[in-house]
Amino acid sequence: MNIATVGFSYMRARPLATLLNVLLLALGVGTIVLLLLTTHQLEERMQRDARGIDLAVGAKGSPMQIILSAIYHIDVPTGNISWKEAQEISRHRMVKKAIPLALGDSYRGYRIVGTTPDYVAHYGAKIAAGRMWQAPMEAVLGAEVAARTGFGVGAEFHGVHGLGDSGGHAHEDHPYRVVGVLERSGSVLDRLVLTSYQSVWVVHAEHHDIKDVTNIEQQLGDDEKEFTALLLQYSSPLAVAILPRYINNNTGMQAASPAYETARLFSLIGVGVDVLRAFALVLILSAGLSVFIALYNALNERRYDLAVMRTLGASPRRLLLLLLFEGLLLAAAGAALGLVLGHAMAEVLGHVLKAAQQIEITGFAWVMEELWVVALALATGILAALLPAWRAYRTDIAGTLARG
Amino acid sequence: MFELQGVSHAYDEAEVLHVDAWQAAQGEHWLLLGPSGSGKTTLLHALAGILRPAAGTVTVAGQDLGALGAQLLDRFRGQHIGIVLQRLHLIPSLDVAHNLMLAQYLAGLPQDRQRVDEVLAGLDLADKGSAKPHELSFGQAQRVAIARAVVNRPQLLLADEPTSNLDDARCLQALELLQAQATACNATLLIATHDQRIKSRVAQHYDLGARA
């Protein structure tokens, strides 16, 4: 028997009001937790995909579009760049590493990326089955693609022009043959079909009637060879100031900084997140108000109880603590339920997005900021109980008992 | 046991209570008589330390209540004084046994379930320990209120109009219960009442109306 027992007994005596208060708070806390989890994981994921890439270079157009198409593979490219210009930039003294990308086709919505083995090495992905590609028209599948298509080593398929399930015509003449499958790396590679850039040249050299795909480089003129984008790593910090301007002013290409463009992207998404966050705060605020009203109303019903407790020897301070405890109890229950709710919603959302081949989100991860949300909820509970607790503290025993 | 000296109290400058001198010895049973508005409840509250009178000294069990600070007075009341209120006021969300344990807890005494069961058994409530107050008849609830007042073995037992809503038979029963419980812990019993039926049952009277 102590203050907690008494507090609990009053909560149980008013189950509906208690449930309403706990639910309101849980919804607010859950919404904020869901936002924290999704934005955190989204940012982490996007930062991981862009890590180590200082500059993406594509055809003249929107830098944002270049980043979205060349790094995250969720948009169409701005166009193609000339092989010769790409070679020149790759050999620039401020470029440490240059990874070429040749895009254009997809299979069942998964993008086919013509590149070099450097691209796979950049993300630290390992072969789970089979081997890396060596000759043109050999393909290595990302883990997600392999799981979805059911393809293993030896499978053959035709690329489709464009990005998307039904878009464009199939390239019937030159089928791809799967020679390897990658381990899941948690990066963008999971959702890609990888091959050599020569494969993409073969498929798109339609008026050449290629018979021997192995020496495709000799069969095309230098002006006919094209990439879609280059991913660059600088050799010196100075390059930040020099290289993008050099590319934009002296070549037919466009430079895009992943760091800058993703920051811009997040500030755009941020508006929506802020609106949702404000909505969640309103929920928490109304929960606080509801707790306040419930305790304040209950105080009227309980004024004799409080007076009787004083006659039994309770000090005013103990009544104050009793009311504060009840506020805290409601808040703690709401916060706990809210945490569970937020993580459950994140997990459900993760499953929905997974089905749509989007970014992976899990509910089984923690973010430090969640502690702040819990602290906010508990503070709300105490704050809501403050005035009722003060009134309990000031209970006039003799006056109350004389009236009843 | 308790002693009042020159005690008076006023609300809005209208005097509602005046006692020149009155004392009672340990174990005595007293009736506090007087018509409505004669200050019975105010006097009871002054004796219980619920209300500090405007003038005079109230001494209970050798302790001058006016000399105690707020917190010590609360503690003193919890440990030495038992009160049976007219409307009983059991805590509705707690069961009967916990209503009694609450009295032990709030008085700062050890929580003794055995003592609780013993008091309940003494008032024929042995099987009601886990009942909620709203499941009790009025008679049972009154016995629980008496049990709660005596569970800490008070030296002074106060009762405010304990018989006013009862028929003749139950009226005598309630009085006898109070007297028996007071005698059991050798407490001084003071019953504030305007109920003429119990006048002859208690030897010592203090009539506020007669002295006003």
Coordinates of C-alpha atoms in Angstrom, one line a residue:
Chain A
M1 CA 0.0 0.0 0.0
N2 CA 1.5 3.3 -1.1
I3 CA 0.9 6.3 -3.3
A4 CA 1.3 4.1 -6.4
T5 CA -1.4 1.6 -5.2
V6 CA -3.8 4.5 -4.6
G7 CA -3.0 6.1 -8.0
F8 CA -3.4 2.8 -9.8
S9 CA -6.7 2.2 -8.1
Y10 CA -8.1 5.5 -9.3
M11 CA -6.9 4.8 -12.9
R12 CA -8.7 1.5 -12.8
A13 CA -11.8 3.1 -11.4
R14 CA -12.1 5.3 -14.5
P15 CA -11.1 2.9 -17.3
L16 CA -12.6 4.9 -20.2
A17 CA -11.0 8.2 -19.3
T18 CA -7.7 6.5 -18.7
L19 CA -7.9 4.6 -22.0
L20 CA -8.7 7.8 -23.9
N21 CA -5.8 9.7 -22.3
V22 CA -3.3 6.9 -22.9
L23 CA -4.4 6.5 -26.5
L24 CA -4.2 10.2 -27.3
L25 CA -0.7 10.3 -26.0
A26 CA 0.3 7.1 -27.7
L27 CA -0.9 8.4 -31.1
G28 CA 1.2 11.5 -30.7
V29 CA 4.2 9.7 -29.5
G30 CA 3.8 7.0 -32.1
T31 CA 3.5 9.4 -35.0
I32 CA 6.7 11.2 -33.9
V33 CA 8.5 7.9 -33.5
L34 CA 7.4 6.8 -36.9
L35 CA 8.7 10.0 -38.4
L36 CA 12.0 9.7 -36.6
L37 CA 12.5 6.2 -37.7
T38 CA 11.6 6.7 -41.4
T39 CA 13.5 10.0 -42.0
H40 CA 16.5 8.6 -40.1
Q41 CA 16.6 5.4 -42.0
L42 CA 15.9 7.2 -45.3
E43 CA 18.7 9.7 -44.7
E44 CA 21.1 6.9 -43.6
R45 CA 20.3 4.9 -46.7
M46 CA 20.7 7.8 -49.1
Q47 CA 23.9 8.9 -47.4
R48 CA 25.3 5.3 -47.7
D49 CA 24.5 5.2 -51.4
A50 CA 26.2 8.5 -52.0
R51 CA 29.2 7.8 -49.8
G52 CA 32.6 8.2 -51.4
I53 CA 31.1 9.8 -54.5
D54 CA 32.3 13.4 -54.7
L55 CA 30.7 14.3 -58.0
A56 CA 28.3 12.9 -60.5
V57 CA 28.7 14.0 -64.1
G58 CA 25.9 13.7 -66.7
A59 CA 24.5 15.4 -69.7
K60 CA 23.5 19.0 -69.4
G61 CA 20.3 19.3 -67.3
S62 CA 19.1 19.3 -63.8
P63 CA 21.8 18.4 -61.2
M64 CA 19.1 16.9 -59.0
Q65 CA 18.0 14.7 -61.8
I66 CA 21.5 13.5 -62.4
I67 CA 21.9 12.6 -58.7
L68 CA 18.5 10.8 -58.7
S69 CA 19.3 8.9 -61.9
A70 CA 23.0 8.2 -61.6
I71 CA 23.3 7.5 -57.8
Y72 CA 19.8 6.4 -56.6
H73 CA 18.5 5.0 -59.9
I74 CA 15.0 6.4 -59.2
D75 CA 14.7 8.9 -62.1
V76 CA 15.5 8.9 -65.9
P77 CA 18.9 10.3 -66.9
T78 CA 19.3 13.8 -68.4
G79 CA 20.8 12.2 -71.6
N80 CA 24.1 10.8 -72.6
I81 CA 27.7 12.1 -72.5
S82 CA 30.4 11.6 -75.1
W83 CA 32.9 8.8 -74.4
K84 CA 35.8 11.1 -75.4
E85 CA 34.8 13.9 -73.0
A86 CA 34.3 11.3 -70.3
Q87 CA 37.8 9.9 -71.0
E88 CA 39.3 13.3 -70.6
I89 CA 37.7 14.0 -67.3
S90 CA 38.6 10.6 -66.0
R91 CA 42.3 11.4 -66.7
H92 CA 42.1 14.8 -65.0
R93 CA 44.8 15.1 -62.4
M94 CA 42.2 16.0 -59.7
V95 CA 40.2 12.8 -60.3
K96 CA 41.3 9.8 -58.2
K97 CA 38.7 7.4 -59.4
A98 CA 36.0 7.5 -62.2
I99 CA 33.3 5.0 -62.6
P100 CA 31.4 5.1 -65.9
L101 CA 27.7 4.3 -66.0
A102 CA 25.7 3.4 -69.2
L103 CA 22.0 3.3 -68.5
G104 CA 18.9 3.0 -70.6
D105 CA 17.3 -0.4 -70.2
S106 CA 15.6 -2.3 -67.4
Y107 CA 14.3 -5.7 -66.7
R108 CA 10.9 -6.0 -64.8
G109 CA 11.4 -2.5 -63.4
Y110 CA 15.0 -3.2 -62.2
R111 CA 17.5 -1.0 -63.9
I112 CA 20.3 -2.5 -66.1
V113 CA 23.5 -0.7 -65.3
G114 CA 26.5 -1.0 -67.6
T115 CA 29.6 -0.1 -65.7
T116 CA 33.0 -1.5 -64.6
P117 CA 33.7 -3.9 -61.6
D118 CA 34.9 -0.7 -59.8
Y119 CA 31.2 0.1 -59.2
V120 CA 30.6 -3.1 -57.4
A121 CA 33.8 -2.7 -55.4
H122 CA 32.8 0.8 -54.4
Y123 CA 29.9 -0.5 -52.4
G124 CA 31.9 -3.4 -51.0
A125 CA 29.4 -5.9 -52.4
K126 CA 30.5 -9.5 -52.6
I127 CA 29.5 -12.3 -54.9
A128 CA 27.1 -14.8 -53.3
A129 CA 26.9 -17.2 -56.2
G130 CA 28.7 -17.5 -59.6
R131 CA 31.3 -14.9 -60.6
M132 CA 31.7 -11.3 -61.8
W133 CA 31.0 -10.5 -65.4
Q134 CA 33.9 -10.8 -67.8
A135 CA 32.5 -10.7 -71.4
P136 CA 29.8 -8.4 -72.8
M137 CA 26.2 -9.7 -72.3
E138 CA 27.1 -11.3 -69.0
A139 CA 25.1 -10.0 -66.1
V140 CA 25.3 -10.0 -62.3
L141 CA 22.1 -9.6 -60.3
G142 CA 21.6 -7.6 -57.1
A143 CA 20.2 -9.7 -54.2
E144 CA 16.7 -8.1 -54.4
V145 CA 16.5 -8.6 -58.1
A146 CA 17.5 -12.3 -57.9
A147 CA 15.0 -12.9 -55.1
R148 CA 12.2 -11.2 -57.0
T149 CA 12.8 -12.7 -60.4
G150 CA 13.9 -16.1 -59.1
F151 CA 16.8 -16.0 -61.5
G152 CA 20.0 -17.9 -60.7
V153 CA 23.3 -18.4 -62.5
G154 CA 22.6 -19.4 -66.1
A155 CA 19.3 -17.7 -66.6
E156 CA 18.7 -15.6 -69.7
F157 CA 16.6 -12.5 -70.2
H158 CA 16.0 -9.5 -72.5
G159 CA 16.4 -6.0 -71.4
V160 CA 13.5 -3.6 -72.1
H161 CA 14.1 0.0 -73.2
G162 CA 13.3 2.6 -70.5
L163 CA 12.6 2.2 -66.8
G164 CA 9.5 0.5 -65.6
D165 CA 7.5 -2.7 -66.0
S166 CA 5.8 -2.1 -69.3
G167 CA 7.8 0.7 -70.9
G168 CA 9.5 0.4 -74.3
H169 CA 10.3 -2.4 -76.6
A170 CA 12.4 -5.4 -75.8
H171 CA 15.9 -5.8 -77.2
E172 CA 15.3 -9.3 -78.7
D173 CA 18.6 -9.7 -80.5
H174 CA 20.9 -9.8 -77.6
P175 CA 19.9 -11.6 -74.4
Y176 CA 21.7 -11.2 -71.1
R177 CA 23.0 -14.3 -69.4
V178 CA 23.2 -14.3 -65.6
V179 CA 26.7 -15.3 -64.4
G180 CA 26.6 -14.2 -60.8
V181 CA 24.4 -13.0 -57.9
L182 CA 25.5 -10.4 -55.3
E183 CA 25.1 -10.8 -51.6
R184 CA 22.7 -8.3 -50.0
S185 CA 24.6 -5.1 -49.2
G186 CA 21.9 -2.8 -48.1
S187 CA 22.9 -0.4 -50.9
V188 CA 21.4 0.6 -54.2
L189 CA 23.1 -2.4 -55.8
D190 CA 20.5 -4.8 -54.3
R191 CA 18.0 -3.4 -56.8
L192 CA 20.2 -3.3 -59.9
V193 CA 21.1 -5.6 -62.8
L194 CA 24.9 -5.1 -63.3
T195 CA 26.8 -5.7 -66.5
S196 CA 29.8 -4.2 -68.4
Y197 CA 29.2 -1.0 -70.2
Q198 CA 30.1 -2.8 -73.4
S199 CA 26.9 -4.8 -73.0
V200 CA 24.8 -1.7 -73.2
W201 CA 26.8 -0.6 -76.3
V202 CA 26.0 -3.9 -77.9
V203 CA 22.3 -3.7 -77.2
H204 CA 22.0 -0.1 -78.5
A205 CA 24.3 -0.4 -81.6
E206 CA 21.2 -1.4 -83.6
H207 CA 22.2 -0.3 -87.1
H208 CA 25.6 -2.1 -86.8
D209 CA 24.2 -5.6 -86.8
I210 CA 26.8 -6.8 -84.3
K211 CA 27.7 -10.5 -84.7
D212 CA 30.7 -10.8 -82.4
V213 CA 30.0 -9.0 -79.1
T214 CA 33.5 -9.6 -77.7
N215 CA 35.2 -6.9 -79.7
I216 CA 32.4 -4.3 -79.7
E217 CA 34.9 -1.5 -78.9
Q218 CA 36.6 -1.9 -82.3
Q219 CA 33.3 -2.1 -84.2
L220 CA 32.1 1.3 -83.0
G221 CA 33.5 4.6 -83.9
D222 CA 34.7 6.8 -81.0
D223 CA 31.9 9.3 -81.7
E224 CA 29.3 6.5 -81.4
K225 CA 30.5 5.4 -77.9
E226 CA 28.5 7.0 -75.1
F227 CA 28.1 6.9 -71.4
T228 CA 25.2 8.2 -69.3
A229 CA 27.1 9.4 -66.3
L230 CA 30.4 9.3 -64.5
L231 CA 30.8 9.0 -60.8
L232 CA 34.0 10.7 -59.6
Q233 CA 36.1 10.7 -56.5
Y234 CA 38.5 13.6 -56.0
S235 CA 42.2 13.2 -55.5
S236 CA 42.5 16.5 -53.6
P237 CA 40.1 18.6 -51.5
L238 CA 40.9 21.5 -53.9
A239 CA 38.9 19.8 -56.6
V240 CA 35.7 20.9 -54.9
A241 CA 36.3 24.4 -55.9
I242 CA 37.8 23.7 -59.4
L243 CA 36.4 20.6 -61.0
P244 CA 32.6 21.3 -61.1
R245 CA 33.2 24.7 -62.6
Y246 CA 35.7 23.4 -65.1
I247 CA 33.2 20.7 -66.2
N248 CA 30.3 23.0 -66.5
N249 CA 32.2 25.7 -68.4
N250 CA 34.5 23.7 -70.6
T251 CA 32.6 20.5 -71.6
G252 CA 29.2 19.6 -72.8
M253 CA 28.5 17.9 -69.5
Q254 CA 26.9 18.9 -66.2
A255 CA 28.4 18.3 -62.7
A256 CA 26.2 17.6 -59.7
S257 CA 27.3 17.3 -56.1
P258 CA 25.6 14.5 -54.2
A259 CA 26.1 16.2 -50.9
Y260 CA 24.5 19.4 -52.0
E261 CA 21.7 17.9 -54.0
T262 CA 20.7 15.4 -51.2
A263 CA 20.7 18.2 -48.7
R264 CA 18.4 20.1 -51.0
L265 CA 16.2 17.1 -51.4
F266 CA 15.9 16.6 -47.7
S267 CA 15.1 20.3 -47.1
L268 CA 12.2 19.7 -49.6
I269 CA 11.0 16.5 -47.9
G270 CA 11.6 18.3 -44.6
V271 CA 8.6 20.6 -45.2
G272 CA 6.3 17.6 -45.2
V273 CA 8.0 16.1 -42.2
D274 CA 7.7 19.3 -40.3
V275 CA 3.9 19.4 -41.0
L276 CA 3.5 15.9 -39.8
R277 CA 5.6 16.6 -36.7
A278 CA 3.5 19.7 -35.9
F279 CA 0.4 17.5 -36.2
A280 CA 1.9 14.9 -33.8
L281 CA 2.8 17.7 -31.3
V282 CA -0.8 18.9 -31.5
L283 CA -1.8 15.3 -30.6
I284 CA 0.5 15.3 -27.6
L285 CA -0.7 18.7 -26.6
S286 CA -4.3 17.7 -26.7
A287 CA -3.4 14.5 -24.8
G288 CA -1.9 16.8 -22.1
L289 CA -5.0 18.9 -22.1
S290 CA -7.2 15.8 -21.8
V291 CA -5.2 14.5 -18.9
F292 CA -5.5 17.9 -17.2
I293 CA -9.3 18.0 -17.7
A294 CA -9.6 14.4 -16.5
L295 CA -7.6 15.0 -13.3
Y296 CA -9.2 18.4 -12.7
N297 CA -12.7 17.0 -13.0
A298 CA -11.9 13.9 -10.9
L299 CA -10.7 16.3 -8.3
N300 CA -14.2 17.5 -7.7
E301 CA -15.5 13.9 -7.3
R302 CA -12.5 13.2 -5.1
R303 CA -12.4 16.2 -2.8
Y304 CA -13.9 14.2 0.1
D305 CA -11.4 11.4 -0.5
L306 CA -8.6 13.9 -0.3
A307 CA -10.0 15.5 2.8
V308 CA -10.4 12.0 4.4
M309 CA -6.8 11.1 3.5
R310 CA -5.8 14.3 5.4
T311 CA -7.8 13.2 8.5
L312 CA -6.0 9.8 8.3
G313 CA -2.7 11.6 8.6
A314 CA -1.7 12.4 5.0
S315 CA 0.3 15.6 4.6
P316 CA -0.6 18.1 1.8
R317 CA 2.6 17.1 0.1
R318 CA 1.6 13.5 -0.1
L319 CA -1.7 14.5 -1.9
L320 CA 0.4 16.6 -4.3
L321 CA 2.6 13.6 -5.0
L322 CA -0.4 11.4 -5.5
L323 CA -1.8 13.7 -8.2
L324 CA 1.6 14.1 -9.9
F325 CA 2.0 10.4 -9.9
E326 CA -1.3 9.9 -11.6
G327 CA -0.3 12.3 -14.3
L328 CA 3.1 10.6 -14.7
L329 CA 1.5 7.2 -14.8
L330 CA -0.8 8.1 -17.7
A331 CA 2.1 9.7 -19.5
A332 CA 4.3 6.7 -19.0
A333 CA 1.6 4.3 -20.2
G334 CA 1.0 6.6 -23.3
A335 CA 4.7 6.8 -24.0
A336 CA 5.2 3.1 -23.8
L337 CA 2.3 2.3 -26.0
G338 CA 3.4 5.1 -28.4
L339 CA 6.8 3.6 -28.8
V340 CA 5.3 0.2 -29.6
L341 CA 2.9 1.8 -32.0
G342 CA 5.6 3.8 -33.7
H343 CA 7.9 0.9 -34.3
A344 CA 5.0 -1.3 -35.4
M345 CA 3.9 1.3 -37.9
A346 CA 7.4 1.6 -39.2
E347 CA 7.6 -2.1 -39.7
V348 CA 4.3 -2.2 -41.5
L349 CA 5.3 0.7 -43.7
G350 CA 8.6 -1.1 -44.4
H351 CA 6.6 -4.1 -45.7
V352 CA 4.4 -2.0 -47.8
L353 CA 7.4 -0.1 -49.3
K354 CA 9.2 -3.3 -49.9
A355 CA 6.4 -4.6 -52.0
A356 CA 6.6 -1.4 -54.1
Q357 CA 10.4 -2.0 -54.5
Q358 CA 11.2 1.2 -52.7
I359 CA 13.6 1.9 -49.8
E360 CA 13.8 -0.6 -47.0
I361 CA 12.5 0.6 -43.6
T362 CA 12.4 -1.5 -40.4
G363 CA 10.7 -1.1 -37.1
F364 CA 13.5 -3.0 -35.3
A365 CA 15.8 -0.1 -34.9
W366 CA 16.3 2.6 -32.3
V367 CA 17.0 6.3 -32.7
M368 CA 18.5 8.3 -29.8
E369 CA 15.9 11.0 -30.4
E370 CA 13.2 8.7 -29.2
L371 CA 14.4 9.3 -25.6
W372 CA 13.5 12.9 -26.1
V373 CA 10.0 12.0 -27.3
V374 CA 9.5 9.9 -24.1
A375 CA 10.9 12.8 -22.0
L376 CA 8.4 15.1 -23.7
A377 CA 5.5 12.8 -23.0
L378 CA 6.4 12.4 -19.3
A379 CA 6.9 16.2 -19.0
T380 CA 3.4 16.7 -20.6
G381 CA 1.9 14.3 -18.0
I382 CA 3.5 16.1 -15.0
L383 CA 2.6 19.5 -16.4
A384 CA -1.0 18.5 -16.9
A385 CA -1.1 17.3 -13.3
L386 CA 0.5 20.4 -11.9
L387 CA -2.6 22.5 -11.3
P388 CA -4.8 19.6 -10.0
A389 CA -1.9 18.6 -7.7
W390 CA -1.7 22.2 -6.4
R391 CA -5.4 22.2 -5.7
A392 CA -5.1 18.9 -3.9
Y393 CA -2.3 20.4 -1.9
R394 CA -4.5 23.3 -0.8
T395 CA -7.5 21.1 0.2
D396 CA -9.3 22.7 3.1
I397 CA -10.2 19.7 5.2
A398 CA -12.4 21.3 7.8
G399 CA -14.4 23.2 5.1
T400 CA -14.8 20.3 2.8
L401 CA -15.9 17.9 5.6
A402 CA -18.3 20.5 7.1
R403 CA -20.1 20.8 3.8
G404 CA -20.4 17.0 3.3
Chain B
M1 CA -7.0 13.0 28.2
F2 CA -8.1 16.0 26.3
E3 CA -8.5 19.5 27.6
L4 CA -9.9 22.7 26.1
Q5 CA -9.0 26.1 27.6
G6 CA -10.8 29.2 26.4
V7 CA -11.3 27.8 22.9
S8 CA -13.3 30.0 20.5
H9 CA -13.6 30.1 16.8
A10 CA -15.4 32.4 14.4
Y11 CA -16.3 32.5 10.7
D12 CA -16.6 35.9 9.2
E13 CA -16.5 37.5 12.7
A14 CA -19.6 35.5 13.9
E15 CA -18.6 33.3 16.8
V16 CA -19.5 29.7 16.1
L17 CA -17.8 28.0 19.0
H18 CA -17.0 29.0 22.6
V19 CA -15.7 26.6 25.3
D20 CA -14.3 28.1 28.5
A21 CA -12.9 24.9 29.9
W22 CA -13.6 21.2 29.5
Q23 CA -11.5 18.2 30.1
A24 CA -12.0 14.4 29.8
A25 CA -10.0 11.5 31.2
Q26 CA -8.5 8.6 29.3
G27 CA -11.1 5.9 28.5
E28 CA -14.2 8.1 29.3
H29 CA -17.2 8.1 27.0
W30 CA -18.7 11.5 26.3
L31 CA -21.6 12.9 24.3
L32 CA -21.2 16.3 22.7
L33 CA -24.7 17.8 22.5
G34 CA -26.3 20.8 21.0
P35 CA -28.6 21.9 18.2
S36 CA -27.4 22.4 14.6
G37 CA -25.1 25.3 14.3
S38 CA -24.0 25.2 17.9
G39 CA -20.5 24.4 16.8
K40 CA -20.4 20.6 17.4
T41 CA -18.6 19.8 14.2
T42 CA -16.2 22.8 14.6
L43 CA -15.3 21.6 18.1
L44 CA -14.8 18.0 16.8
H45 CA -12.5 19.4 14.1
A46 CA -10.5 21.4 16.6
L47 CA -10.0 18.3 18.8
A48 CA -8.9 16.4 15.7
G49 CA -6.4 19.0 14.7
I50 CA -8.2 19.5 11.4
L51 CA -9.0 23.1 12.3
R52 CA -6.9 25.5 14.4
P53 CA -9.3 27.5 16.6
A54 CA -8.9 31.3 16.6
A55 CA -8.2 31.4 20.3
G56 CA -7.5 29.0 23.2
T57 CA -5.5 25.8 23.7
V58 CA -6.5 22.3 22.7
T59 CA -4.5 19.5 24.4
V60 CA -4.9 15.9 23.4
A61 CA -3.0 13.0 25.1
G62 CA -0.7 15.6 26.8
Q63 CA 0.1 17.3 23.5
D64 CA -0.7 20.9 22.9
L65 CA -2.0 20.7 19.3
G66 CA -1.3 24.4 18.7
A67 CA 2.4 23.8 19.4
L68 CA 2.7 21.3 16.5
G69 CA 3.8 22.3 13.0
A70 CA 1.6 21.3 10.1
Q71 CA 3.3 18.1 9.2
L72 CA 3.7 16.9 12.8
L73 CA 0.0 17.7 13.4
D74 CA -1.0 15.5 10.4
R75 CA 1.2 12.7 11.8
F76 CA -0.1 13.1 15.3
R77 CA -3.7 13.0 14.0
G78 CA -3.0 9.8 12.0
Q79 CA -1.4 8.0 14.9
H80 CA -3.5 9.1 17.9
I81 CA -6.9 10.2 16.8
G82 CA -9.6 8.1 15.0
I83 CA -12.5 9.8 13.3
V84 CA -15.8 8.4 12.1
L85 CA -17.3 10.9 9.7
Q86 CA -21.1 11.4 9.4
R87 CA -21.0 10.4 5.7
L88 CA -18.3 7.7 6.3
H89 CA -16.3 8.7 3.1
L90 CA -14.6 5.4 2.4
I91 CA -12.2 5.6 -0.6
P92 CA -14.4 4.1 -3.4
S93 CA -11.6 2.8 -5.5
L94 CA -10.0 0.8 -2.8
D95 CA -11.4 -2.4 -1.3
V96 CA -12.3 -2.6 2.4
A97 CA -9.0 -4.1 3.6
H98 CA -7.0 -1.5 1.6
N99 CA -9.1 1.3 3.1
L100 CA -7.9 0.2 6.5
M101 CA -4.3 -0.3 5.3
L102 CA -4.4 3.2 3.8
A103 CA -5.1 4.5 7.4
Q104 CA -1.9 2.6 8.6
Y105 CA 0.1 3.9 5.6
L106 CA -1.0 7.5 5.8
A107 CA -0.3 7.6 9.6
G108 CA 3.2 6.5 8.9
L109 CA 2.7 3.2 10.8
P110 CA 3.8 -0.3 9.6
Q111 CA 1.2 -2.0 7.4
D112 CA -0.1 -4.9 9.4
R113 CA -2.5 -7.1 7.5
Q114 CA -3.0 -9.2 10.6
R115 CA -4.3 -6.2 12.6
V116 CA -6.6 -5.3 9.7
D117 CA -8.1 -8.8 9.6
E118 CA -8.4 -8.7 13.4
V119 CA -10.3 -5.4 13.4
L120 CA -12.6 -6.5 10.5
A121 CA -13.4 -9.8 12.3
G122 CA -14.2 -7.9 15.5
L123 CA -16.8 -5.9 13.6
D124 CA -18.2 -9.0 11.8
L125 CA -16.7 -8.0 8.5
A126 CA -14.2 -10.9 8.2
D127 CA -15.5 -11.8 4.7
K128 CA -15.7 -8.3 3.4
G129 CA -12.0 -7.5 3.1
S130 CA -11.9 -7.6 -0.7
A131 CA -15.3 -5.9 -1.2
K132 CA -15.5 -2.5 -2.7
P133 CA -17.3 0.2 -0.7
H134 CA -20.2 0.4 -3.2
E135 CA -20.9 -3.3 -2.6
L136 CA -21.7 -2.7 1.1
S137 CA -24.9 -1.9 2.9
F138 CA -25.0 1.3 4.9
G139 CA -24.6 -0.7 8.1
Q140 CA -21.6 -2.6 6.7
A141 CA -20.0 0.6 5.4
Q142 CA -20.4 2.3 8.8
R143 CA -18.7 -0.6 10.5
V144 CA -15.9 -0.3 7.9
A145 CA -15.6 3.4 8.8
I146 CA -15.4 2.5 12.5
A147 CA -12.8 -0.2 11.7
R148 CA -10.8 2.4 9.8
A149 CA -10.9 4.8 12.7
V150 CA -9.7 2.2 15.3
V151 CA -7.2 0.2 13.2
N152 CA -4.3 2.4 14.5
R153 CA -5.5 1.9 18.2
P154 CA -6.2 5.7 18.7
Q155 CA -6.2 7.3 22.1
L156 CA -9.1 9.5 21.1
L157 CA -12.1 8.3 19.0
L158 CA -14.3 11.0 17.5
A159 CA -17.7 10.3 15.9
D160 CA -19.8 12.9 14.1
E161 CA -23.6 12.2 14.2
P162 CA -23.1 8.4 13.8
T163 CA -26.8 7.6 14.5
S164 CA -28.7 10.3 12.8
N165 CA -29.8 8.3 9.7
L166 CA -30.5 5.0 11.5
D167 CA -33.7 3.5 12.9
D168 CA -34.0 2.8 16.6
A169 CA -32.5 -0.7 16.6
R170 CA -29.6 0.1 14.3
C171 CA -29.0 3.3 16.3
L172 CA -28.4 1.4 19.5
Q173 CA -26.2 -1.1 17.6
A174 CA -24.0 1.6 16.2
L175 CA -23.6 3.2 19.6
E176 CA -22.7 -0.1 21.2
L177 CA -20.2 -0.8 18.5
L178 CA -18.5 2.5 19.0
Q179 CA -18.4 2.0 22.7
A180 CA -17.1 -1.5 22.5
Q181 CA -14.3 -0.5 20.0
A182 CA -13.3 2.5 22.2
T183 CA -13.2 0.3 25.2
A184 CA -11.2 -2.3 23.3
C185 CA -8.3 0.1 22.8
N186 CA -9.0 2.1 25.9
A187 CA -9.7 5.2 23.8
T188 CA -11.6 8.2 25.0
L189 CA -14.8 8.3 23.0
L190 CA -16.5 11.5 22.0
I191 CA -19.8 11.4 20.0
A192 CA -21.2 14.6 18.6
T193 CA -24.9 14.2 18.2
H194 CA -28.3 15.8 18.5
D195 CA -30.0 12.4 18.6
Q196 CA -32.1 12.3 21.8
R197 CA -32.3 8.4 21.7
I198 CA -28.8 7.8 22.8
K199 CA -28.7 10.5 25.6
S200 CA -29.4 8.1 28.4
R201 CA -26.9 5.5 27.1
V202 CA -23.8 7.7 27.7
A203 CA -23.0 9.0 31.2
Q204 CA -21.1 12.2 30.5
H205 CA -22.5 15.0 28.4
Y206 CA -21.2 18.3 27.3
D207 CA -23.9 20.5 26.0
L208 CA -22.9 23.4 23.7
G209 CA -26.4 24.7 23.5
A210 CA -26.8 25.0 27.2
R211 CA -23.6 27.0 27.6
A212 CA -24.1 29.4 24.7

